[in-house]
Coordinates of C-alpha atoms in Angstrom, one line a residue:
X537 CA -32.6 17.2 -13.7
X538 CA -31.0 15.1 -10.9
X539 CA -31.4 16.8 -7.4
X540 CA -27.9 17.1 -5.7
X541 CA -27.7 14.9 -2.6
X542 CA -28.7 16.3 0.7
X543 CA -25.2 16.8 3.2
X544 CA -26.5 16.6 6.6
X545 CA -25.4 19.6 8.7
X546 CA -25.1 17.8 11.6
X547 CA -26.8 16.2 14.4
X548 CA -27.5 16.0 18.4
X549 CA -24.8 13.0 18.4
X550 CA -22.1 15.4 17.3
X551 CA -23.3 18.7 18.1
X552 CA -20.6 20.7 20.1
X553 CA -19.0 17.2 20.9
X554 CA -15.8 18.9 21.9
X555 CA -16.4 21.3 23.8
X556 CA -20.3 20.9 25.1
X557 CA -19.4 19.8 28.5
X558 CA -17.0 22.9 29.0
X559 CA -19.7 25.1 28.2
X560 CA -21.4 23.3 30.3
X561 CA -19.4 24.2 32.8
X562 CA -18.8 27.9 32.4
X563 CA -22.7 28.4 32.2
X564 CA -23.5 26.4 35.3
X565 CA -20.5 28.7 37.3
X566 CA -21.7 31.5 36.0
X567 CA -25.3 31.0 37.5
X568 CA -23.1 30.9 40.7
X569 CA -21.9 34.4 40.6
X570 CA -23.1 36.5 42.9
X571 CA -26.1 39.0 42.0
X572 CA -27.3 42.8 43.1
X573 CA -29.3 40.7 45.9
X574 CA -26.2 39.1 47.4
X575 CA -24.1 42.0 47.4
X576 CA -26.8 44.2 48.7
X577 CA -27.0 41.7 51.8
X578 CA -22.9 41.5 52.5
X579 CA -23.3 45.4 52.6
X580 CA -25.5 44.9 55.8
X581 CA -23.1 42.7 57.2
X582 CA -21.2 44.5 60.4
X583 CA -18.9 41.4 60.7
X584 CA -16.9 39.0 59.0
X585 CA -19.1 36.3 60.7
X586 CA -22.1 37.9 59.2
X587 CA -20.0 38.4 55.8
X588 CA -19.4 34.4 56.1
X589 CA -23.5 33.2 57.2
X590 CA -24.5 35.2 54.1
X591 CA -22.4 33.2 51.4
X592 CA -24.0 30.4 53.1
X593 CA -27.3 31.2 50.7
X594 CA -24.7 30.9 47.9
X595 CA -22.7 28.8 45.6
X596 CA -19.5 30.2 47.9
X597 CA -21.0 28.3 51.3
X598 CA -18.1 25.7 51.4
X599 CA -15.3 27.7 50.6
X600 CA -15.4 29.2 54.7
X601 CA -16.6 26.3 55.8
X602 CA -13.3 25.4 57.7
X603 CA -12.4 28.3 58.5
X604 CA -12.6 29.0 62.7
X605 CA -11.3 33.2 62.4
X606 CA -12.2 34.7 59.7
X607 CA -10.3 37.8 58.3
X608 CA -10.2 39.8 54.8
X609 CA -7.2 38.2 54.2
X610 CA -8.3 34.5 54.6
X611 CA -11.4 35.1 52.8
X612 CA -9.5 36.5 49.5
X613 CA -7.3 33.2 50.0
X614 CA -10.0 30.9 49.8
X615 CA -11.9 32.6 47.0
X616 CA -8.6 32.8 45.0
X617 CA -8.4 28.9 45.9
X618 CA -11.9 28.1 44.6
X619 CA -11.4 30.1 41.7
X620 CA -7.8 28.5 40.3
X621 CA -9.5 25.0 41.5
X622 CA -12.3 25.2 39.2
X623 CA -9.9 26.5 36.0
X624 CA -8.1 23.5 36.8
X625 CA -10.8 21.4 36.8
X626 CA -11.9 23.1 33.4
X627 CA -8.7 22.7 31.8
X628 CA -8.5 19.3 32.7
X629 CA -11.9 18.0 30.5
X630 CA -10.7 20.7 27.7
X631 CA -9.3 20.3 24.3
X632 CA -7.5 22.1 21.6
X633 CA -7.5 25.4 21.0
X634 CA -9.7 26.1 24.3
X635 CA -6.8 23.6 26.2
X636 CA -3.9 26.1 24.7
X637 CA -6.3 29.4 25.3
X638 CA -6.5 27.9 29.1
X639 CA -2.7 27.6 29.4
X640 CA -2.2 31.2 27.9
X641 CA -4.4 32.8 30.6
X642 CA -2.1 30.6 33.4
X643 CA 1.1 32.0 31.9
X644 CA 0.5 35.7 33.1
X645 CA 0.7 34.3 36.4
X646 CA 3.3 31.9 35.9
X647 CA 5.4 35.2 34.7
X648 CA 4.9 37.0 38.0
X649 CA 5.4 33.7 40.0
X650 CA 9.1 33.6 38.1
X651 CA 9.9 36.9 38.8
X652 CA 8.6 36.8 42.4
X653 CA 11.2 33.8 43.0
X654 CA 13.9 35.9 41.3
X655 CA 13.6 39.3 42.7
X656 CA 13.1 37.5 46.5
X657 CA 16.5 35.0 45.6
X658 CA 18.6 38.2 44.5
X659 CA 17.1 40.0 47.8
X660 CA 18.1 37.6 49.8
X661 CA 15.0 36.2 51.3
X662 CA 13.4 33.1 52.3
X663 CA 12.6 30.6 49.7
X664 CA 9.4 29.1 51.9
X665 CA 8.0 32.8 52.3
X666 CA 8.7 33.3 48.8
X667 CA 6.5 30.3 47.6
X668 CA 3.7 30.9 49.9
X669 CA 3.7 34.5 48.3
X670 CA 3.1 33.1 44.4
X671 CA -0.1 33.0 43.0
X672 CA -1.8 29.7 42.8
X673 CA -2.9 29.7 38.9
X674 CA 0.7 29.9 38.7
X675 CA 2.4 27.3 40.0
X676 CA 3.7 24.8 37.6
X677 CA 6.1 22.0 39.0
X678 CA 7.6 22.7 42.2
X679 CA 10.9 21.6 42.4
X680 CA 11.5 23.7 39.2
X681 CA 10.2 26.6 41.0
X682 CA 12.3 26.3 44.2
X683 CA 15.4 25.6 41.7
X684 CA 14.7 28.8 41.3
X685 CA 15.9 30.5 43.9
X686 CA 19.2 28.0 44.4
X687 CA 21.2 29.5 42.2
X688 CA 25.0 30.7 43.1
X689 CA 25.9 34.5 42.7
X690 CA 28.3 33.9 40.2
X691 CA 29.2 33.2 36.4
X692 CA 28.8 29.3 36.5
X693 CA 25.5 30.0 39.1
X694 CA 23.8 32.7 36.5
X695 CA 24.8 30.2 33.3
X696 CA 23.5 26.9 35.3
X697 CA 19.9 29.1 36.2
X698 CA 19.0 30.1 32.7
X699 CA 20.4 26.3 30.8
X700 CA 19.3 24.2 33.2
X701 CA 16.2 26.0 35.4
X702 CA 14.8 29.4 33.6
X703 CA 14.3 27.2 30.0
X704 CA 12.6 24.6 31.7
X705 CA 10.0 26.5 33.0
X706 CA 6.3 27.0 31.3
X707 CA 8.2 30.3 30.6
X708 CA 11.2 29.7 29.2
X709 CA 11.2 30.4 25.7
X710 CA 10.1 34.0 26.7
X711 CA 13.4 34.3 28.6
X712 CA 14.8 32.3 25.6
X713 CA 14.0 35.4 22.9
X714 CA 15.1 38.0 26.2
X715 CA 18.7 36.7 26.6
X716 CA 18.9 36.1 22.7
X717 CA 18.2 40.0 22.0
X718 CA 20.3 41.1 25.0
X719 CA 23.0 38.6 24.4
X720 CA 25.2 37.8 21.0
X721 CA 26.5 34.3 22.0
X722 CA 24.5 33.0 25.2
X723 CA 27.7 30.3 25.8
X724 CA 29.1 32.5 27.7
X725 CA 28.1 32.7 31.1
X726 CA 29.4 35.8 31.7
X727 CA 26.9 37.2 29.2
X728 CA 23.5 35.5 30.6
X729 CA 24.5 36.8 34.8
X730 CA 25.0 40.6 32.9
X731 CA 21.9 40.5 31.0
X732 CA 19.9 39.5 34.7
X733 CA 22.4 41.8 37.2
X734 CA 22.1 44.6 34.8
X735 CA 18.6 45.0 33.5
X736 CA 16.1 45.8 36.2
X737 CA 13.5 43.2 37.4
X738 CA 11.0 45.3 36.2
X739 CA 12.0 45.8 32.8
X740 CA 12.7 42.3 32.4
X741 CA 9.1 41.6 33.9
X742 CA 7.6 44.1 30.9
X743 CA 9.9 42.6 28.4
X744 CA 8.3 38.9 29.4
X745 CA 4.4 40.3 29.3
X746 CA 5.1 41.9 26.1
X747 CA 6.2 38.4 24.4
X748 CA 3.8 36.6 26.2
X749 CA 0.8 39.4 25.1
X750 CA 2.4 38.8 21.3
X751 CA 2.2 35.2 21.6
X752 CA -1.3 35.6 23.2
X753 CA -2.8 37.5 20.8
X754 CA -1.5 35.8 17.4
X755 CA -2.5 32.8 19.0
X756 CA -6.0 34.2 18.9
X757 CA -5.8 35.6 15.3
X758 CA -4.5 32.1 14.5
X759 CA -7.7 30.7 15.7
X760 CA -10.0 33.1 14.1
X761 CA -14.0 33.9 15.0
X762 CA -15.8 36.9 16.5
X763 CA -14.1 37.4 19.7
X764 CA -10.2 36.7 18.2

């Protein structure tokens, strides 16, 4: 009797080809978090110098370095800053699905950037201080975002802001499904500046997480595996 032929299973030239140097990646930053040690030390710290010598033993002894005065505020900035800098640099040597599972974990940001800009815009207040107020993971293309918070306080302004700005956005199609339930025929303008004057920022906000947590998780079932 004939033995069947052997099928190779695979070897080190195309073991975890995709996605081997991301995983590289997330196991080198994660032997940068900090440890018991670390944290016991910044509890002995009584100031924010002493706070900023003592992450100088650590992976976090650039992310002060510039820094001349350092307050709680500043040093939440610049970890939030090294954080969405290294996602970025992940996302940016990552392929599918991780590339898409990436840009899902953005978009809960993204949502609360969006409704930052409109809840500030109907309020009244300044675009600038608006910006500076939206989380970086968040931020997709900028003129977009500050077309958000153009928009006139009427029909024509509402219709323009949800055809031309809102469904542009990383976002849109979640606003999209929103203004399709709410709204019969979306043509008219009318329609579109009721649907945003009369439901409440908030609820619109939970409306957007819920499609985006939908989205999210059959996304994940699509994929499959343990953790799905």
């Amino acid at each position: 009797m004939e033995r069947p032929p052997i099928v190779p299973t695979g070897g080190m030239t195309t073991y975890n080809m995709q996605h081997g140097f991301s995983e590289a990646l997330v196991r080198g930053m994660r032997s940068g978090f900090l440890g018991d040690a670390d944290y016991h030390h910044l509890t002995q710290c009584e100031t924010l110098e002493d706070v900023k010598m003592n992450l100088q033993e650590t992976d976090y002894d650039q992310f002060l370095s510039e820094v001349t005065v350092v307050t709680p505020s500043i040093i939440q900035q610049k970890a939030t800053e090294k954080m969405v800098t290294e996602f970025q640099y992940m996302r940016a040597h990552s392929v599918e699905p991780l590339s898409s599972f990436l840009d899902f974990i953005a978009i809960e940001y993204m949502i609360e950037n969006v409704m930052l800009l409109l809840k500030g815009t109907l309020s009244g207040r300044d675009v600038n201080e608006l910006m500076e107020q939206c989380h970086p993971l968040g931020m997709f293309k900028e003129s977009t975002m500050r077309l958000c918070t153009t928009f006139d306080n009427s029909p024509k302004g509402y219709s323009d802001l949800y055809q031309t700005v809102l469904v542009e956005t990383p976002v849109g199609k979640y606003f999209s499904e929103i203004l399709a339930e709410k709204s019969a025929m979306l043509e008219n303008a009318g329609e579109v500046r009721n649907v945003l004057e009369e439901v409440e920022i908030e609820i619109l906000k939970n409306s957007l997480m819920k499609l985006y947590l939908e989205d999210f998780y059959y996304f994940c079932e699509e994929i499959g595996g343990e953790t799905a």
